[in-house]
XYZ file of C-alpha atoms in Angstrom:
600
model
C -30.316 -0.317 -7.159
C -32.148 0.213 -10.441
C -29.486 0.107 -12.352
C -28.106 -3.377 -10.770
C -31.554 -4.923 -11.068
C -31.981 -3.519 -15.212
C -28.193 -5.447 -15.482
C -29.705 -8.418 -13.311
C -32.501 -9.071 -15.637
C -30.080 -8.323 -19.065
C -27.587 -11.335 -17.632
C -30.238 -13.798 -16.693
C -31.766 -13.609 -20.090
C -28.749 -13.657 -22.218
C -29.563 -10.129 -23.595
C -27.585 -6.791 -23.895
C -27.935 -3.472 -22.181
C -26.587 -0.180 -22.934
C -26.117 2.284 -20.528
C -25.214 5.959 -19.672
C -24.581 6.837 -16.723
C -22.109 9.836 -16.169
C -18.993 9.977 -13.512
C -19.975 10.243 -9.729
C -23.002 8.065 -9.760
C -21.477 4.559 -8.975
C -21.994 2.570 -12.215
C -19.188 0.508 -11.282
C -20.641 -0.874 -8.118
C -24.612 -1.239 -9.627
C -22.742 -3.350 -12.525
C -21.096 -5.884 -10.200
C -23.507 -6.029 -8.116
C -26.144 -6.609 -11.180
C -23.871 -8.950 -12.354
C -24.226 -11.319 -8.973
C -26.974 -10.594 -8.880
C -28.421 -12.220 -12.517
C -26.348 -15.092 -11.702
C -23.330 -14.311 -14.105
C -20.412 -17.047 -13.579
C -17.806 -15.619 -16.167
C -17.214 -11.859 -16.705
C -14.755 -10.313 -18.813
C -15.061 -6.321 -18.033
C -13.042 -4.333 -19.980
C -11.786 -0.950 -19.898
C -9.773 1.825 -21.986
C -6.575 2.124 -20.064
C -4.342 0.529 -17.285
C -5.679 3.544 -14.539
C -9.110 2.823 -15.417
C -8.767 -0.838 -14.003
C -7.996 -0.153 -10.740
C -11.848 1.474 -9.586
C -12.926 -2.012 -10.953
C -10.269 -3.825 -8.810
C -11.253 -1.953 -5.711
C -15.021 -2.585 -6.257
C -14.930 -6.232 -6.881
C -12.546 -6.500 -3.315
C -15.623 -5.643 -1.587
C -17.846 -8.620 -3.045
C -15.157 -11.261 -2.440
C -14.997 -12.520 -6.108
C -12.081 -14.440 -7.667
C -10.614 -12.291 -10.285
C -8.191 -12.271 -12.923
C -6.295 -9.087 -14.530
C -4.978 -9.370 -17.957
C -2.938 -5.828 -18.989
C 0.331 -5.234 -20.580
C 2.778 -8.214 -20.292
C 5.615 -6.274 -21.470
C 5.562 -3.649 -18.369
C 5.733 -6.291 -15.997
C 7.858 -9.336 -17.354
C 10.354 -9.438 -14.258
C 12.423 -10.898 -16.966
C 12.398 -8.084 -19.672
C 10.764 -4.973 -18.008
C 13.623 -3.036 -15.871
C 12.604 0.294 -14.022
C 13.126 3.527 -15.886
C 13.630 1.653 -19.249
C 10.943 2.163 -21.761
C 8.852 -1.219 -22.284
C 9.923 -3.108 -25.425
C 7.391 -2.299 -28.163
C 4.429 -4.641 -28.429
C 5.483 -6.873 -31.281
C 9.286 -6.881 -29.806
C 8.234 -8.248 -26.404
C 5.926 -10.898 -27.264
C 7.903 -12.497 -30.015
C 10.696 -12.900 -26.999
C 8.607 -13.982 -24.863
C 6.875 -16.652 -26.840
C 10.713 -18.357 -28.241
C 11.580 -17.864 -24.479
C 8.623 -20.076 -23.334
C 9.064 -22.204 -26.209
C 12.614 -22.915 -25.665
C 12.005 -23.110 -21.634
C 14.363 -20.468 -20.613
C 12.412 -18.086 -19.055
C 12.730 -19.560 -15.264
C 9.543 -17.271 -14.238
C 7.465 -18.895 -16.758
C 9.094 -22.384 -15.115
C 8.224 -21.526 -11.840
C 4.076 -20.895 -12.171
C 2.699 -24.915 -11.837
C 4.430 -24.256 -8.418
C 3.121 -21.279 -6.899
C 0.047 -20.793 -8.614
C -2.236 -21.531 -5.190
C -0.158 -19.473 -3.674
C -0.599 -16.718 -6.199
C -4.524 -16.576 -6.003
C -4.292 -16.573 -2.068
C -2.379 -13.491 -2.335
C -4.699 -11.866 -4.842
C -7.173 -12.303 -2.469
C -4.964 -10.747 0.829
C -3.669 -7.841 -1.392
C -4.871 -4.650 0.166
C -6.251 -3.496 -3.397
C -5.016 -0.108 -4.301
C -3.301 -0.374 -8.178
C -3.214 -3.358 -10.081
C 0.136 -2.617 -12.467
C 1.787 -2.324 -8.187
C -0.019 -5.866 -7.755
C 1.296 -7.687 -10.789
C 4.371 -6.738 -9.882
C 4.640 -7.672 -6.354
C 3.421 -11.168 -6.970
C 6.828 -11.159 -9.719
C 8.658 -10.235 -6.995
C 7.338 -12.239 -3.838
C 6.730 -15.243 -5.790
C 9.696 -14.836 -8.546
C 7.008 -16.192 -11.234
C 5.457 -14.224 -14.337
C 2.506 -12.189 -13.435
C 0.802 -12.365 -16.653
C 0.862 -15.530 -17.189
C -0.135 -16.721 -13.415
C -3.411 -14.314 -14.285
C -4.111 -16.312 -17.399
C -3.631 -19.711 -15.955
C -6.007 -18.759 -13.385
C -8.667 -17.173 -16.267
C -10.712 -20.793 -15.917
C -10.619 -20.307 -12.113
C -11.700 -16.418 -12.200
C -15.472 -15.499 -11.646
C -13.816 -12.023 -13.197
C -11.581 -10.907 -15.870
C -10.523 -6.958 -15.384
C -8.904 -6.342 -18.702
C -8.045 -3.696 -21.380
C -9.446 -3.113 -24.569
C -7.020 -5.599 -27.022
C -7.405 -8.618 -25.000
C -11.444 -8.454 -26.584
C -10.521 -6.842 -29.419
C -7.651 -8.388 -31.263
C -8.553 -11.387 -32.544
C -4.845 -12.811 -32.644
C -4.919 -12.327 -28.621
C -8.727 -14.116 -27.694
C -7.552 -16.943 -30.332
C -4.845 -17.748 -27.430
C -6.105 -16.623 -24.121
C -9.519 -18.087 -24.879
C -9.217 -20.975 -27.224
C -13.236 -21.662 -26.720
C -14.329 -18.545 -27.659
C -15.783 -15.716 -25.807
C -19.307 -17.756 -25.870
C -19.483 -18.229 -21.730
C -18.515 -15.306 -20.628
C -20.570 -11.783 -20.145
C -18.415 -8.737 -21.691
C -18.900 -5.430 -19.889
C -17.186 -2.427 -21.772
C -16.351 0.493 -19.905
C -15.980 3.855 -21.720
C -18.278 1.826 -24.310
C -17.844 5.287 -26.602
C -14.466 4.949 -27.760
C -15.666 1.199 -29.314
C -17.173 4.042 -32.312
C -13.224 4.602 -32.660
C -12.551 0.465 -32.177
C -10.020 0.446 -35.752
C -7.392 2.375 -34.103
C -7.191 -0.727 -31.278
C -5.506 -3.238 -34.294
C -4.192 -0.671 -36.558
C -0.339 -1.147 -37.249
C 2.605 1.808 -38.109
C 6.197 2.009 -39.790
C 8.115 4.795 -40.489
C 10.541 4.753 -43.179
C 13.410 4.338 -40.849
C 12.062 1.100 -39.869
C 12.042 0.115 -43.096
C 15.812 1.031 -43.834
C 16.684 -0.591 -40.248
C 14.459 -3.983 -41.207
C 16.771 -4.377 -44.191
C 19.952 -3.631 -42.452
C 19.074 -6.271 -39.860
C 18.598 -8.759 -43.239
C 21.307 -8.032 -44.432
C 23.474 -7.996 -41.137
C 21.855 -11.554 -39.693
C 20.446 -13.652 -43.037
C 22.768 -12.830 -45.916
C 21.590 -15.359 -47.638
C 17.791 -13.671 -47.604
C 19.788 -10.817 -48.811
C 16.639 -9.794 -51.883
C 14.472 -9.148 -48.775
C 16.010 -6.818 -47.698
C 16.201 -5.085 -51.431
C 12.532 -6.017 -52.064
C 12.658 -3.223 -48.475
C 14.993 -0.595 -49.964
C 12.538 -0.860 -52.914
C 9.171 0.263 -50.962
C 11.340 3.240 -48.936
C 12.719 4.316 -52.258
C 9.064 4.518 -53.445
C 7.386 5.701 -50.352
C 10.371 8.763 -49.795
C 9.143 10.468 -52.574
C 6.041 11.452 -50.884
C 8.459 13.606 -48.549
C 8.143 15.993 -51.038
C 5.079 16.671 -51.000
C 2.886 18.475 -48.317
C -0.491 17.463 -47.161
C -2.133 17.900 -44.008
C -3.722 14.690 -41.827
C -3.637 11.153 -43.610
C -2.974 10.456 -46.893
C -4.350 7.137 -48.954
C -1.736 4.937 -50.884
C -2.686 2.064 -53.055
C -1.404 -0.966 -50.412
C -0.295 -2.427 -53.534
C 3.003 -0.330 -53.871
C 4.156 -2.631 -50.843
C 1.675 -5.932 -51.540
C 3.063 -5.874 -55.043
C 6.356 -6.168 -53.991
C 6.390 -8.222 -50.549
C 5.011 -11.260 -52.754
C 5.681 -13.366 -49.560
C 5.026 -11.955 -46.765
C 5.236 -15.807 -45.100
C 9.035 -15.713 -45.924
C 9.549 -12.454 -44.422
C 8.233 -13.486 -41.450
C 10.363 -16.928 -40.998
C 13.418 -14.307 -41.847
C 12.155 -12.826 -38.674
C 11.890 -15.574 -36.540
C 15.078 -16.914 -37.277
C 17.348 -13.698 -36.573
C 15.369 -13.469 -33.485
C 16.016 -16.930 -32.604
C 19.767 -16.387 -33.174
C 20.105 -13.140 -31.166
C 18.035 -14.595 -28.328
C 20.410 -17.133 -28.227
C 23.707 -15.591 -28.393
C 22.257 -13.096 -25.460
C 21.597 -16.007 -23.177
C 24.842 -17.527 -23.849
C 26.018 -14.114 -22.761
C 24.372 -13.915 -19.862
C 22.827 -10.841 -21.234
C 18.694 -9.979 -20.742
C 17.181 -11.418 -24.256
C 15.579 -7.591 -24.728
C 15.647 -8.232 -28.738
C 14.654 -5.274 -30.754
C 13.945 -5.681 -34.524
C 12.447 -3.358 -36.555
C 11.681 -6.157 -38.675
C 9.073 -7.240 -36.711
C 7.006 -4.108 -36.864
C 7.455 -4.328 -40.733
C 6.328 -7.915 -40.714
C 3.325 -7.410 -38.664
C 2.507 -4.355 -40.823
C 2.717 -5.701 -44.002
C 0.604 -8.849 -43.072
C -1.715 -6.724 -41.697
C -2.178 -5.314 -45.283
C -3.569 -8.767 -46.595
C -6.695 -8.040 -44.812
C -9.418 -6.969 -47.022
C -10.510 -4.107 -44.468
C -7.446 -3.015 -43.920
C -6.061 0.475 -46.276
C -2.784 2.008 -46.033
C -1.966 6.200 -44.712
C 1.089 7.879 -45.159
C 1.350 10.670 -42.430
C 3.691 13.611 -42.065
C 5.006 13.903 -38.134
C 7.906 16.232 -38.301
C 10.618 14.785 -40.619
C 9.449 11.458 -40.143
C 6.609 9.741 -42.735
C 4.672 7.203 -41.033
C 2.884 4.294 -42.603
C -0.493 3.311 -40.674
C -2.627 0.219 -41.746
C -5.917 0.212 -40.369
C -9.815 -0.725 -41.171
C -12.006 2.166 -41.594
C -15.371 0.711 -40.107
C -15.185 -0.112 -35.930
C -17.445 -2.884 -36.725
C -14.619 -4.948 -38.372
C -13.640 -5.429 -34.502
C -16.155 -5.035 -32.673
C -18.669 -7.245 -34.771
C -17.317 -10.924 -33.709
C -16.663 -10.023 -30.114
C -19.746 -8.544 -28.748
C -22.258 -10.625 -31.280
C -20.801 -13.631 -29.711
C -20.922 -12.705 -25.924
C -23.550 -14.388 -23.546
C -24.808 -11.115 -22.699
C -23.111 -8.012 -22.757
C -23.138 -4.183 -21.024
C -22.197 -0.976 -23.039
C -21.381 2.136 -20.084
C -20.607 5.314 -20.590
C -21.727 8.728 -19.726
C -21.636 9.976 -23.551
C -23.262 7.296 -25.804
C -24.423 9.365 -28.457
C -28.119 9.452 -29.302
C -29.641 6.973 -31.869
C -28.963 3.186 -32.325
C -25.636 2.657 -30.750
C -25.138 -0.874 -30.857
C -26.490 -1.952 -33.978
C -26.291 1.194 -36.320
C -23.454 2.610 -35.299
C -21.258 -0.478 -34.311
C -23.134 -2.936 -36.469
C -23.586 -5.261 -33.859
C -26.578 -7.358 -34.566
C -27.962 -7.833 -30.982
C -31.248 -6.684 -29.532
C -31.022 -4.321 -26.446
C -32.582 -2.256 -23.599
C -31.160 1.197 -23.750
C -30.975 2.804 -19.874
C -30.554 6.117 -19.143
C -29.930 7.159 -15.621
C -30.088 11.117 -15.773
C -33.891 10.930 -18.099
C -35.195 8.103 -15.479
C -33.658 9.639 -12.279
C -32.425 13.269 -13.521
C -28.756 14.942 -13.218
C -26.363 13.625 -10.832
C -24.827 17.037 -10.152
C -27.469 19.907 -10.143
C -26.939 21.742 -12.910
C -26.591 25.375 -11.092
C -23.360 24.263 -10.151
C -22.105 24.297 -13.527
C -20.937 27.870 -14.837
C -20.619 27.685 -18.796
C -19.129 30.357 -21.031
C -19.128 30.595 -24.873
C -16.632 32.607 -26.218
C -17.362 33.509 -29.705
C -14.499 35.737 -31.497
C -12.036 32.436 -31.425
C -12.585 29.240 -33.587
C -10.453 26.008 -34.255
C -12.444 25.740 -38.334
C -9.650 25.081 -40.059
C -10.259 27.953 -42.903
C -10.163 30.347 -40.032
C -7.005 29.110 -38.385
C -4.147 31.884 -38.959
C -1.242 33.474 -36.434
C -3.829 36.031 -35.429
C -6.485 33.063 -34.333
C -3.770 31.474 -32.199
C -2.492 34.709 -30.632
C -6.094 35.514 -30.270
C -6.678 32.201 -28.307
C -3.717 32.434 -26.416
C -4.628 35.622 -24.957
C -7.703 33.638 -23.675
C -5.807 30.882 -22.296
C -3.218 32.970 -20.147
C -6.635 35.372 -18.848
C -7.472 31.866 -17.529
C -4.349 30.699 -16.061
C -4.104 34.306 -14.111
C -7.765 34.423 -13.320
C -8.140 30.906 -11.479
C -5.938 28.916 -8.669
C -5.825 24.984 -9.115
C -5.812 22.811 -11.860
C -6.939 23.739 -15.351
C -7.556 21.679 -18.213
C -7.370 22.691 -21.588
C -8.632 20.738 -24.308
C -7.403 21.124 -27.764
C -8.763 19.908 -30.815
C -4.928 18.520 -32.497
C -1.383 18.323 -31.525
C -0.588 20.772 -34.441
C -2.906 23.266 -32.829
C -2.124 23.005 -29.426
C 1.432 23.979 -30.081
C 0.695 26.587 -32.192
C -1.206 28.173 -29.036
C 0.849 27.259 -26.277
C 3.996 28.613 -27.749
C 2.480 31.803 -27.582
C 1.157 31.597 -24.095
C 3.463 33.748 -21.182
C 6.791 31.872 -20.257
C 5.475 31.922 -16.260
C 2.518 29.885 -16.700
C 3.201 26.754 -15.394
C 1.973 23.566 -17.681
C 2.160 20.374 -18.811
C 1.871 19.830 -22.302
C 0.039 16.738 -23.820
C 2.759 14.348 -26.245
C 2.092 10.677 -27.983
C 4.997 9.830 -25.126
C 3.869 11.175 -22.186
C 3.317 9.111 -18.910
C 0.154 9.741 -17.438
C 1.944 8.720 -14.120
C 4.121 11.619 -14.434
C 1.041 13.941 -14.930
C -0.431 13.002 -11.673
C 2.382 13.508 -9.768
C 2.901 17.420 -11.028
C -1.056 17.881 -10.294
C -0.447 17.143 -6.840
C 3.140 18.401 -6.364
C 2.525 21.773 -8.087
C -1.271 22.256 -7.271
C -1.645 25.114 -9.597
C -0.863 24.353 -13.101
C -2.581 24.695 -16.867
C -3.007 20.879 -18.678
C -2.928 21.196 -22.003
C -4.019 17.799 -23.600
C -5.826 16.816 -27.138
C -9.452 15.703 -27.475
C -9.778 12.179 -27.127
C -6.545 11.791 -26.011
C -4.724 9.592 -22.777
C -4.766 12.331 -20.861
C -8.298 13.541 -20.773
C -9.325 10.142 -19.756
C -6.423 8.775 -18.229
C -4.859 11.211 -15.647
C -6.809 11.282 -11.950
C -7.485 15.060 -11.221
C -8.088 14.228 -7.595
C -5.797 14.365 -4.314
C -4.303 12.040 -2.166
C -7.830 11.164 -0.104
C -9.465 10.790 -3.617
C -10.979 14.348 -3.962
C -11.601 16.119 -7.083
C -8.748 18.931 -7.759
C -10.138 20.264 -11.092
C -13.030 22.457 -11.182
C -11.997 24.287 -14.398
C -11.883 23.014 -18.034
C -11.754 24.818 -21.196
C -12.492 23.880 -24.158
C -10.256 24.855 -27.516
C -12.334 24.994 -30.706
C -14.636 22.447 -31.675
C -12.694 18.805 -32.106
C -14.207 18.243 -35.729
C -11.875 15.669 -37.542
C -9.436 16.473 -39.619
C -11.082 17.040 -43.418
C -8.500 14.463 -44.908
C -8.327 10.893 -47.216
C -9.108 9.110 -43.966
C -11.754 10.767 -42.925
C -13.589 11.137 -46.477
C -12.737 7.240 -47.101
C -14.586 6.489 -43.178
C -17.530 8.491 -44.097
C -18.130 6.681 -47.250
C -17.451 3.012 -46.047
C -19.751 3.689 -43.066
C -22.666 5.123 -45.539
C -22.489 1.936 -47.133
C -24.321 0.783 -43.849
C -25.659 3.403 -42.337
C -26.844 5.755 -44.838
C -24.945 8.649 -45.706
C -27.331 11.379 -43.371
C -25.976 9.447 -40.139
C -22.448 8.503 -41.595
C -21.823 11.954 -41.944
C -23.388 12.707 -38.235
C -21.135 9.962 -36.884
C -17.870 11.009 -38.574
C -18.333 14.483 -37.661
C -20.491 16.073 -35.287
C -21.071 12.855 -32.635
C -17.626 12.337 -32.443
C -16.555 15.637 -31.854
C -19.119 15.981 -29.478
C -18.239 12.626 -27.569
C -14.823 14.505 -27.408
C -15.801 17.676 -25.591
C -18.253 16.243 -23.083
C -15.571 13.765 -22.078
C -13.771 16.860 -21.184
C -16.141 18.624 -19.172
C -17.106 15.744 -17.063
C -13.361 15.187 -15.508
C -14.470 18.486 -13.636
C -17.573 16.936 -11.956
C -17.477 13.555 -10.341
C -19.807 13.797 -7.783
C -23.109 15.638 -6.728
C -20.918 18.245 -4.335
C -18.941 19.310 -7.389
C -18.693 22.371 -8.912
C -16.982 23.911 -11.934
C -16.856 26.386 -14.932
C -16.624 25.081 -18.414
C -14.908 27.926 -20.862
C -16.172 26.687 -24.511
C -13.821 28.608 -27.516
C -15.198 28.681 -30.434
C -18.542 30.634 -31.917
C -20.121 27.338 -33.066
C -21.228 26.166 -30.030
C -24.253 28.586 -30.768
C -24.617 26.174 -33.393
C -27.945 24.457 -33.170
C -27.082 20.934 -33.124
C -24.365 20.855 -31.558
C -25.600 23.467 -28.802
C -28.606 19.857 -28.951
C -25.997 17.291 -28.791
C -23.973 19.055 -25.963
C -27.233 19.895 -23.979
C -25.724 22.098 -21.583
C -26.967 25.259 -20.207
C -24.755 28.275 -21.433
C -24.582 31.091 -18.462
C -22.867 33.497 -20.820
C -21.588 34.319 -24.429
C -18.931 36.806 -24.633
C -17.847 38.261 -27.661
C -14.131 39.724 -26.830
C -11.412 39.847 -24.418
C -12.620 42.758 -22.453
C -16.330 41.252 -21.453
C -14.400 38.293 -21.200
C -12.258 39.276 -17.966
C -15.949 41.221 -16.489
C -17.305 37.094 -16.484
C -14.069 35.997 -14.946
C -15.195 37.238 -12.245
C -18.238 35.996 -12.396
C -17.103 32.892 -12.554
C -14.931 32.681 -10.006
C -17.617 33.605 -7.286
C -19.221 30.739 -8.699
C -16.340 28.637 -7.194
C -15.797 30.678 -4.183
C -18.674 27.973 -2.358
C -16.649 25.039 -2.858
């Protein structure tokens, strides 16, 4: 109750509070009920990902609120999202959506002034269990679209449970909330990956939607027809860097595309009117409108460009070269948002030490910082934690060879013999995860972390197959995404290892970061931020999807000799029960280790 009353007296005073609080102790509960409790009357609590939502959605059933839930459109349009089809890509979907609206053919849109009552009666029946399930059953029981009954109902909501963008990109709050964010008190969930807040607007091409943009020119406005050379132009250009090799991103002067996309305005209109055209000629063939374009992708791109924040990557992936535009400094997202808020509530269990709101986000707010493990000590004792160093392997990228990965590997399959269940493994890169797991025995079973894969079908293997290695990538969906737990909601991992140390990668992105964040910060804690606290953030985000609750227990298996390192041994401030130095001693502490979970 502590917690709720710190968040009571933050809300009733306009102010901000920042919080960590780790997994297990029931954040999400103090925060509502703090939130009630200081009188808030609009809330807007956002969160990472789609799973994450549905904890909120639960919680807020119990204190009979009116709620709204604004996540992805495109994957539950009963209109243009079919089962076992990928969802159109972001900029495809909403483009047809909006001419659809405009031109009044999508009958679900129609249908919403009619059964709008009847849509917030059955939010408040619906036996709350997942919210993408929800949105979907009102598009089927009601035959109207889900999204937009949830918006139409945002001035009517006491809560909005939403993800990330719909804070965050500017172009989305500009037409969900016309007024502003001014009224309404923003909780962030996960409030750590706001230090990574570019990646949420940053936009990518390849160079085969470039040569597909100008075919679609070609093939639908003829008489645009330079367009689509002014396109050929930048792909000519932008192939030659296949030749060379680099590793990570690469900086190009934006110019080479700005300098020759004059009007980026008239590229756009192109756009719109093939779009307009195929729409059309779909409905008069009673086809679904699903328009695809890679033209749109290479419109929003290149306009994204304009922006002064904004620099242009080139990155290797395979054969393909990928074009990213993106800002360099999270405060060039989060700034607006959370200065403007009535009051607002940072939570996580890893906010890094120092000034997180205003140093490292540049938000220029005032705040109470609250930390629930200093005031009221760990949530899970720490003797049921069983943490091993390993320090013969490393992920430093001078020391990464065929021998290092076969070295690792040997490791890895030790651990898949040596413990039933579930066991995440953490890697610092997709590069060097494959590398390893290539090399691991053919019988392990695993699952094996991709840009693609569906955290959905991750879940479902955890609980059909019950024993099984996850490989995943610091930072990535999976190691906050996928629920380790069984069908009554209890915790099936109790083992998670560690690959390396998830440094970034030493390339023109990262250099260019850690010199437009010095500008603000200094260069001593640019550098800190850019390298060791987010590579920290990584691993402990890790570790703590092995204990969610006092009664847990688990063994953390850290790979890499530099987490003898001083400050990050600090930063990670965990207790290490012992450092082995080779295979051999290695497979003695096995044992050790799994006596430790013999008591669960």
């Amino acid at each position: 109750m502590e917690l709720a009353e710190a968040i009571a007296n933050t809300v009733s005073s306009g102010g901000s509070i920042v919080v960590k609080a780790p997994t297990g102790y029931g954040k999400t509960v103090s925060v509502i009920y703090g939130l009630l409790r200081g009188g808030a009357r609009r809330v807007i609590y956002v969160v990472r990902t789609i799973n994450e939502i549905d904890p909120v959605l639960r919680e807020l059933k119990w204190f009979n609120v009116d709620y709204s839930i604004l996540i992805s459109a495109r994957r539950t349009c009963p209109l243009m999202a079919k089962e076992g089809v990928p969802p159109l890509s972001h900029e495809d979907f909403w483009r047809n959506c909006t001419l659809l609206r405009i031109m009044r053919l999508c009958r679900y849109y129609e249908r919403l002034t009619f059964k709008l009552m009847e849509v917030q009666e059955y939010l408040k029946k619906y036996p709350l269990s997942n919210a993408l399930r929800l949105l979907k059953d009102i598009a089927r029981h009601y035959e109207v679209c889900p999204f937009f009954a949830m918006v139409k109902l945002l001035s009517i909501s006491n809560f909005v449970v939403a993800t990330y963008p719909y804070i965050f990109r500017e172009d989305i709050v500009d037409e969900l909330f016309p007024e502003g964010l001014g009224d309404y008190v923003i909780v962030v969930d996960e409030a750590h990956n706001l230090l990574n807040a570019q990646s949420i607007v940053e936009r990518r091409v390849t160079l085969d939607d470039l040569a597909r943009a100008a075919v679609e020119i070609r093939r639908y406005s003829v008489e645009n027809a330079q367009l689509a050379t002014v396109l050929d132009g930048i792909r000519e250009e932008l192939v030659k860097l296949k030749r060379r090799r680099w590793s990570g991103l690469l900086h190009l002067d934006k110019n080479v595309v700005l300098g020759k996309v004059e009007d980026v305005e008239l590229l756009e209109r192109v756009e719109s009117m093939i779009r307009n055209k195929l729409i059309l000629q779909s409905i008069a063939s009673q086809v679904t409108p699903n328009v695809t374009l890679a033209l749109s992708k290479v419109v929003d791109w290149a306009k994204s460009l304009k922006a002064q924040d904004y620099h242009l990557f080139a990155q290797i992936e395979g054969e393909e070269l990928t074009l990213i535009s993106t800002p360099l400094d999270p405060m060039v997202v989060v700034k607006k948002p959370l200065e403007n808020a009535k009051a607002l509530v940072l939570l996580s269990g890893t906010i890094p030490q120092g000034d997180f709101l205003r140093g490292m986000l540049g938000v220029e707010r005032s705040y109470v910082y609250y930390d629930v493990e200093m005031l009221f000590g760990p949530i899970t004792p720490r003797s049921n934690i069983f943490t091993v160093v390993v320090t013969d392997v490393t992920s430093r990228f001078k020391e990464r060879s065929s021998i290092m990965y076969d070295r690792i590997a040997r490791y890895l399959a030790e651990i898949a013999r040596g413990f039933n269940g579930i066991k995440l493994v953490v890697h610092p890169s997709y590069e060097m995860m494959h590398r390893i797991v290539e090399r691991l025995p053919q019988n392990v079973s695993m699952v094996v972390e991709e840009p693609q894969t569906n955290i959905g079908d991750v879940e479902t293997r955890i609980l059909e197959e019950k024993d099984i290695v996850v490989n995943a990538v610091a930072g990535g969906k999976l190691v906050e995404g996928v629920e380790f737990v069984d069908y009554d909601g209890s915790n099936l991992l109790h083992v998670v290892v560690v690959v390396g140390v998830p440094f970034p990668q030493p390339d023109d992105y990262t250099r260019m970061r850690l010199e437009t964040l010095s500008k603000r910060m200094g260069r001593s804690e640019a550098s800190k931020l850019v390298y060791l606290v987010t590579a920290i953030i990584k691993v402990r985000q890790a570790l703590g999807r092995a204990v969610r609750s006092p009664e847990d227990k688990a063994v953390f298996i850290l790979l890499d000799h530099r987490y003898l390192r001083k400050d990050i041994k600090e930063l990670l401030s965990i207790k290490y029960d012992r450092v082995v130095t080779g295979l051999e001693d290695f497979r003695k502490i096995l044992e050790s280790a799994r006596k430790h979970l013999e008591s669960l």
